[in-house]
Coordinates of C-alpha atoms and ligand atoms in Angstrom, one line a residue:
M142 CA 129.3 -198.8 -105.5
G143 CA 127.9 -202.3 -105.9
K144 CA 128.3 -204.8 -108.7
R145 CA 125.1 -203.7 -110.3
S146 CA 126.1 -200.1 -110.4
L147 CA 129.4 -200.9 -111.8
A148 CA 127.7 -202.8 -114.6
A149 CA 125.2 -200.0 -115.1
L150 CA 128.1 -197.5 -115.1
A151 CA 129.9 -199.5 -117.7
A152 CA 126.8 -199.7 -119.8
T153 CA 126.3 -195.9 -119.5
L154 CA 129.9 -195.3 -120.4
I155 CA 129.7 -197.5 -123.4
T156 CA 126.5 -195.8 -124.6
A157 CA 128.0 -192.4 -123.9
A158 CA 131.2 -193.4 -125.8
S159 CA 129.3 -194.6 -128.8
L160 CA 127.0 -191.6 -128.8
A161 CA 129.7 -188.9 -128.3
G162 CA 132.6 -190.8 -129.7
C163 CA 134.5 -190.5 -126.5
A164 CA 134.2 -191.7 -122.9
G165 CA 133.5 -189.0 -120.4
D166 CA 135.0 -189.5 -117.0
D167 CA 131.7 -190.0 -115.2
A168 CA 128.6 -190.2 -117.4
G169 CA 126.3 -190.0 -114.4
G170 CA 126.6 -193.6 -113.5
G171 CA 126.6 -194.4 -109.8
S172 CA 126.2 -191.6 -107.4
G173 CA 128.3 -193.0 -104.7
G174 CA 131.1 -190.5 -105.2
G175 CA 133.5 -193.3 -105.9
D176 CA 134.0 -194.2 -102.2
G177 CA 132.7 -197.7 -102.7
K178 CA 129.7 -197.2 -100.5
L179 CA 126.4 -198.7 -101.4
V180 CA 124.0 -195.9 -102.4
L181 CA 120.4 -196.4 -101.1
G182 CA 117.7 -194.0 -102.2
F183 CA 114.9 -194.1 -99.7
S184 CA 111.5 -192.4 -100.0
Q185 CA 109.7 -192.1 -96.7
V186 CA 106.0 -191.6 -96.3
G187 CA 106.3 -188.5 -94.1
A188 CA 106.2 -187.8 -90.3
E189 CA 102.6 -188.5 -89.5
S190 CA 103.1 -190.6 -86.4
G191 CA 105.4 -191.7 -83.6
W192 CA 105.8 -195.0 -85.5
R193 CA 107.1 -193.1 -88.6
T194 CA 109.6 -191.0 -86.5
A195 CA 111.0 -194.2 -85.0
N196 CA 111.1 -195.9 -88.4
T197 CA 113.0 -193.0 -89.9
K198 CA 115.5 -193.0 -87.1
S199 CA 116.0 -196.7 -87.4
I200 CA 116.7 -196.4 -91.1
Q201 CA 119.1 -193.5 -90.7
D202 CA 120.9 -195.0 -87.8
S203 CA 121.3 -198.4 -89.5
A204 CA 122.5 -196.8 -92.7
A205 CA 125.2 -194.9 -90.8
A206 CA 126.2 -198.0 -88.8
S207 CA 126.5 -200.2 -91.8
G208 CA 128.3 -197.7 -94.1
V209 CA 125.4 -197.2 -96.5
D210 CA 125.2 -193.8 -98.3
L211 CA 121.5 -193.0 -97.7
K212 CA 119.7 -190.6 -99.8
F213 CA 116.6 -189.9 -97.7
V214 CA 113.6 -188.1 -99.1
D215 CA 110.4 -187.3 -97.1
A216 CA 107.3 -187.4 -99.3
Q217 CA 105.1 -185.5 -96.8
G218 CA 102.3 -187.9 -97.3
K219 CA 102.0 -187.5 -101.0
Q220 CA 102.3 -190.2 -103.6
E221 CA 103.3 -187.7 -106.3
N222 CA 106.4 -186.7 -104.2
Q223 CA 107.3 -190.3 -103.8
I224 CA 107.1 -190.9 -107.6
K225 CA 109.3 -187.8 -108.1
A226 CA 111.8 -189.0 -105.6
I227 CA 112.0 -192.5 -107.2
R228 CA 112.5 -190.8 -110.6
S229 CA 115.3 -188.7 -109.2
F230 CA 116.9 -191.8 -107.6
I231 CA 116.9 -193.4 -111.1
T232 CA 118.5 -190.3 -112.7
Q233 CA 121.1 -190.3 -110.0
R234 CA 121.7 -194.0 -110.6
V235 CA 121.6 -195.1 -107.0
D236 CA 122.4 -198.7 -106.3
V237 CA 119.2 -199.7 -104.7
I238 CA 115.8 -197.9 -104.2
A239 CA 113.6 -198.5 -101.1
F240 CA 110.4 -196.9 -100.3
S241 CA 107.4 -197.1 -98.0
P242 CA 104.4 -196.6 -100.3
V243 CA 101.9 -194.0 -99.1
V244 CA 99.1 -195.9 -100.8
E245 CA 98.8 -199.3 -102.4
S246 CA 97.9 -198.4 -106.0
G247 CA 99.5 -196.6 -108.9
W248 CA 103.1 -197.7 -108.8
D249 CA 103.5 -199.8 -111.9
T250 CA 104.8 -197.1 -114.3
V251 CA 107.5 -195.7 -112.0
L252 CA 108.6 -199.1 -110.9
K253 CA 108.9 -200.3 -114.5
E254 CA 111.2 -197.3 -115.0
A255 CA 113.4 -198.5 -112.1
K256 CA 113.4 -202.0 -113.5
D257 CA 114.4 -200.8 -117.0
A258 CA 117.2 -198.9 -115.4
D259 CA 118.2 -202.2 -113.7
I260 CA 117.9 -200.7 -110.2
P261 CA 116.5 -203.1 -107.7
V262 CA 113.6 -201.9 -105.5
I263 CA 112.7 -202.9 -102.0
L264 CA 109.3 -202.3 -100.6
T265 CA 109.6 -201.2 -96.9
D266 CA 106.8 -201.4 -94.3
R267 CA 103.9 -201.1 -96.8
A268 CA 102.8 -203.2 -99.7
I269 CA 101.6 -202.3 -103.2
D270 CA 98.7 -204.0 -105.0
S271 CA 100.4 -204.6 -108.3
P272 CA 100.2 -208.2 -109.4
D273 CA 103.6 -207.8 -111.1
T274 CA 105.9 -209.0 -108.4
S275 CA 108.9 -208.6 -110.7
L276 CA 108.7 -204.9 -110.0
Y277 CA 110.4 -205.3 -106.7
K278 CA 112.9 -207.7 -105.1
T279 CA 111.4 -208.1 -101.7
F280 CA 108.9 -206.6 -99.3
I281 CA 109.9 -206.2 -95.7
G282 CA 107.3 -205.3 -93.1
S283 CA 104.5 -206.4 -90.9
D284 CA 101.4 -208.5 -91.6
F285 CA 98.7 -205.9 -91.2
V286 CA 95.8 -208.3 -91.7
L287 CA 97.1 -210.3 -88.8
E288 CA 97.4 -207.2 -86.7
G289 CA 93.7 -206.4 -87.4
K290 CA 92.8 -210.0 -86.5
K291 CA 94.7 -209.8 -83.2
A292 CA 92.8 -206.6 -82.3
G293 CA 89.5 -208.4 -83.1
E294 CA 90.5 -211.5 -81.1
W295 CA 91.1 -209.4 -78.0
L296 CA 87.7 -207.9 -78.4
V297 CA 85.9 -211.2 -78.8
K298 CA 87.6 -212.5 -75.6
E299 CA 86.9 -209.3 -73.7
Y300 CA 83.1 -209.5 -74.4
E301 CA 82.9 -213.3 -74.2
G302 CA 79.6 -214.6 -72.7
R303 CA 77.9 -211.3 -73.0
N304 CA 75.0 -210.7 -75.4
D305 CA 74.4 -206.9 -75.3
P306 CA 75.3 -205.2 -78.5
V307 CA 78.8 -203.8 -78.6
N308 CA 79.0 -200.6 -80.5
I309 CA 82.4 -200.0 -82.1
V310 CA 83.8 -196.8 -83.7
E311 CA 86.8 -197.2 -86.0
L312 CA 89.5 -194.7 -86.8
Q313 CA 91.1 -195.8 -90.1
G314 CA 94.6 -194.9 -91.3
T315 CA 95.4 -193.0 -94.5
P316 CA 92.8 -194.0 -97.2
G317 CA 94.3 -196.5 -99.6
A318 CA 97.3 -197.3 -97.5
A319 CA 98.0 -201.0 -96.9
P320 CA 97.9 -200.8 -93.1
A321 CA 94.5 -199.0 -93.3
N322 CA 93.0 -201.5 -95.7
D323 CA 94.4 -204.5 -94.0
R324 CA 93.9 -203.6 -90.4
K325 CA 90.3 -202.9 -91.2
A326 CA 89.8 -206.2 -93.1
G327 CA 91.5 -208.4 -90.5
F328 CA 89.5 -206.9 -87.7
A329 CA 86.2 -207.1 -89.6
D330 CA 87.0 -210.7 -90.5
V331 CA 87.2 -211.7 -86.8
I332 CA 84.3 -209.8 -85.3
K333 CA 81.8 -210.8 -88.1
A334 CA 81.4 -214.2 -86.4
D335 CA 79.4 -212.5 -83.7
P336 CA 76.5 -210.2 -84.6
K337 CA 76.6 -208.4 -81.3
F338 CA 79.7 -206.5 -82.6
K339 CA 78.6 -203.5 -84.7
V340 CA 80.9 -201.0 -86.3
V341 CA 78.6 -198.0 -86.0
A342 CA 81.0 -195.5 -87.5
S343 CA 84.3 -195.8 -89.4
Q344 CA 86.3 -192.9 -90.7
T345 CA 89.8 -192.0 -91.5
G346 CA 91.9 -190.1 -89.0
Q347 CA 94.9 -190.1 -91.4
F348 CA 97.2 -191.8 -88.8
T349 CA 97.6 -188.5 -87.0
R350 CA 96.8 -187.4 -83.5
T351 CA 95.1 -184.2 -84.7
D352 CA 92.7 -186.0 -87.0
G353 CA 92.1 -188.8 -84.5
K354 CA 91.0 -186.2 -82.0
Q355 CA 88.8 -184.3 -84.4
V356 CA 87.0 -187.4 -85.8
M357 CA 86.5 -188.8 -82.4
E358 CA 84.8 -185.5 -81.4
T359 CA 82.3 -186.0 -84.3
F360 CA 81.8 -189.7 -83.3
L361 CA 81.0 -188.6 -79.8
K362 CA 78.5 -186.1 -81.0
S363 CA 76.8 -188.3 -83.5
Q364 CA 76.8 -191.7 -81.7
P365 CA 74.5 -192.1 -78.7
K366 CA 76.4 -195.1 -77.4
I367 CA 80.1 -196.0 -78.0
D368 CA 81.5 -199.0 -76.2
V369 CA 84.8 -199.5 -78.1
L370 CA 87.2 -197.5 -80.2
Y371 CA 89.5 -199.4 -82.6
A372 CA 92.2 -197.0 -83.9
H373 CA 94.5 -198.2 -86.6
N374 CA 97.5 -196.6 -84.8
D375 CA 98.5 -195.3 -81.4
D376 CA 98.5 -191.6 -82.5
M377 CA 94.9 -191.5 -83.5
G378 CA 94.0 -193.4 -80.3
L379 CA 95.9 -190.7 -78.3
G380 CA 94.1 -187.9 -80.1
A381 CA 90.8 -189.7 -79.5
I382 CA 91.6 -190.0 -75.7
E383 CA 91.8 -186.2 -75.6
A384 CA 88.4 -185.9 -77.2
I385 CA 86.9 -188.5 -74.9
E386 CA 88.3 -186.8 -71.8
A387 CA 87.0 -183.4 -73.0
A388 CA 83.6 -185.0 -73.4
G389 CA 83.7 -186.0 -69.7
K390 CA 84.2 -189.7 -70.3
K391 CA 86.9 -192.0 -69.0
P392 CA 89.0 -193.6 -71.8
G393 CA 89.7 -197.2 -71.2
T394 CA 86.7 -197.5 -68.9
D395 CA 83.7 -195.8 -70.4
I396 CA 85.0 -196.6 -73.9
K397 CA 87.4 -199.5 -74.4
I398 CA 90.3 -198.6 -76.7
I399 CA 92.4 -200.9 -78.9
T400 CA 95.2 -199.5 -81.0
V401 CA 98.1 -200.7 -83.2
D402 CA 101.9 -199.8 -83.1
A403 CA 103.1 -199.8 -79.4
V404 CA 105.1 -196.6 -79.5
K405 CA 106.2 -195.1 -76.2
D406 CA 103.3 -192.7 -75.9
G407 CA 100.8 -195.4 -76.7
M408 CA 102.4 -197.8 -74.2
T409 CA 102.3 -195.0 -71.5
A410 CA 98.6 -194.6 -72.1
L411 CA 98.2 -198.4 -72.0
S412 CA 100.1 -198.6 -68.7
Q413 CA 97.7 -195.9 -67.3
G414 CA 94.7 -197.9 -68.4
K415 CA 93.6 -195.3 -70.9
I416 CA 94.2 -197.8 -73.7
N417 CA 93.2 -201.4 -73.1
Y418 CA 95.2 -203.3 -75.7
I419 CA 97.9 -202.6 -78.2
V420 CA 98.9 -204.8 -81.1
E421 CA 102.6 -204.2 -81.8
C422 CA 103.9 -203.1 -85.2
S423 CA 107.6 -202.7 -85.1
P424 CA 109.1 -199.7 -86.9
L425 CA 112.7 -200.9 -86.4
L426 CA 113.2 -202.1 -90.0
G427 CA 116.5 -200.4 -90.5
P428 CA 119.0 -203.2 -89.8
Q429 CA 117.1 -205.7 -92.0
L430 CA 116.6 -203.2 -94.7
M431 CA 120.4 -202.5 -94.9
D432 CA 121.1 -206.2 -95.0
L433 CA 118.6 -206.8 -97.8
A434 CA 119.9 -203.8 -99.8
K435 CA 123.4 -205.2 -99.7
K436 CA 122.2 -208.6 -100.8
V437 CA 120.1 -207.4 -103.7
N438 CA 122.9 -205.1 -104.8
D439 CA 125.2 -208.1 -104.8
G440 CA 122.7 -210.0 -106.9
E441 CA 121.9 -212.5 -104.1
Q442 CA 118.6 -214.2 -104.0
V443 CA 116.4 -212.9 -101.2
E444 CA 113.0 -213.9 -99.9
Q445 CA 110.1 -212.2 -101.7
R446 CA 108.5 -211.4 -98.3
V447 CA 110.4 -210.7 -95.1
L448 CA 108.1 -210.5 -92.0
T449 CA 108.7 -208.5 -88.9
E450 CA 108.3 -210.2 -85.5
E451 CA 105.7 -208.7 -83.3
T452 CA 103.6 -209.2 -80.2
T453 CA 100.7 -207.7 -78.3
F454 CA 100.5 -205.8 -75.0
T455 CA 98.1 -205.6 -72.1
P456 CA 98.4 -202.7 -69.5
E457 CA 100.4 -205.0 -67.2
Q458 CA 102.8 -206.0 -69.9
A459 CA 103.2 -202.3 -70.9
K460 CA 104.3 -201.5 -67.4
Q461 CA 107.0 -204.1 -67.6
V462 CA 108.5 -203.1 -70.9
L463 CA 108.1 -199.3 -70.8
P464 CA 111.3 -198.5 -68.9
E465 CA 113.2 -200.3 -71.7
R466 CA 111.2 -198.9 -74.6
K467 CA 113.4 -196.9 -76.9
Y468 CA 110.7 -195.3 -79.1
Ligands
GYE629 O1 101.2 -198.1 -88.1 C1 101.3 -195.8 -88.5 C2 102.1 -195.1 -89.5 O2 102.8 -198.1 -92.2 C3 102.9 -199.6 -90.3 O3 102.0 -196.0 -90.7 C4 102.9 -198.2 -90.8 C5 101.9 -197.3 -90.2 C6 101.9 -197.2 -88.7 O4 101.8 -193.9 -89.7 O5 101.4 -195.3 -87.3

């Protein structure tokens, strides 16, 4: 149990004592079971993609390695489940709450509850749109706007010196999620400089392979000419590849494909030339998260924004790093 929890426990005990006239042995303060471990409540988005699976593993492995008592709850893609989980972490009086918000909006009420309970919150992977930054201690994760820009920059280079229109279809992530909003915005911002680039269709594929495939099928039916697919993650791109192949076209050749994440399956498709470019988004946030959780629990000052280091991959680069790729 960290300093904060001890303070909270003391406060709870004092309140309980004054209310009941006696001090119970554990008035619900601190759920660490008295073994001195930091208790971290973590609400995960779900299991929608390879990225998410790797992210979950990173968090669970790092918690075990650093002696953190992790209370892990999977929200199955639903904000209401995340709110429930956060409320239950507050009731359990965990030391620190971390979560990866399914969508950007609608967190103020529950985060105020955590703040009132004096439980520090860490945003992991995805941001929220609340202007009240006092609702969380820090936000660790990637710069999704930058990722979208990197995708756009590759495209601009790829079609340099050509004037024919370039028809782009876009598979967006979960509606309202920070990576969907930002990857769209960053990409649009770069390609708007040249009117030959046209996003002819843009729809959500929910960050999943199944939806990516299904939506690509409809794009292929409704669009007479598709030059490029920009998918907000590898999984949707991989689903789309199946649809493109089923339609008798060659992914990576007939339709150029750009994705984000760089998970193993995506990198394999990239090395085979079925994807042309991947912007990396690292899911390995576990070690940094544990470190930040310990710091905020000890009342240490931490940066409001902790960025993840990332790169981009071409097919050649994918071939080189694939043998070492862990996820
Ligand atoms: O890119 C996608 C996942 O929030 C960065 O969520 C994450 C995104 C990731 O489902 O594959």
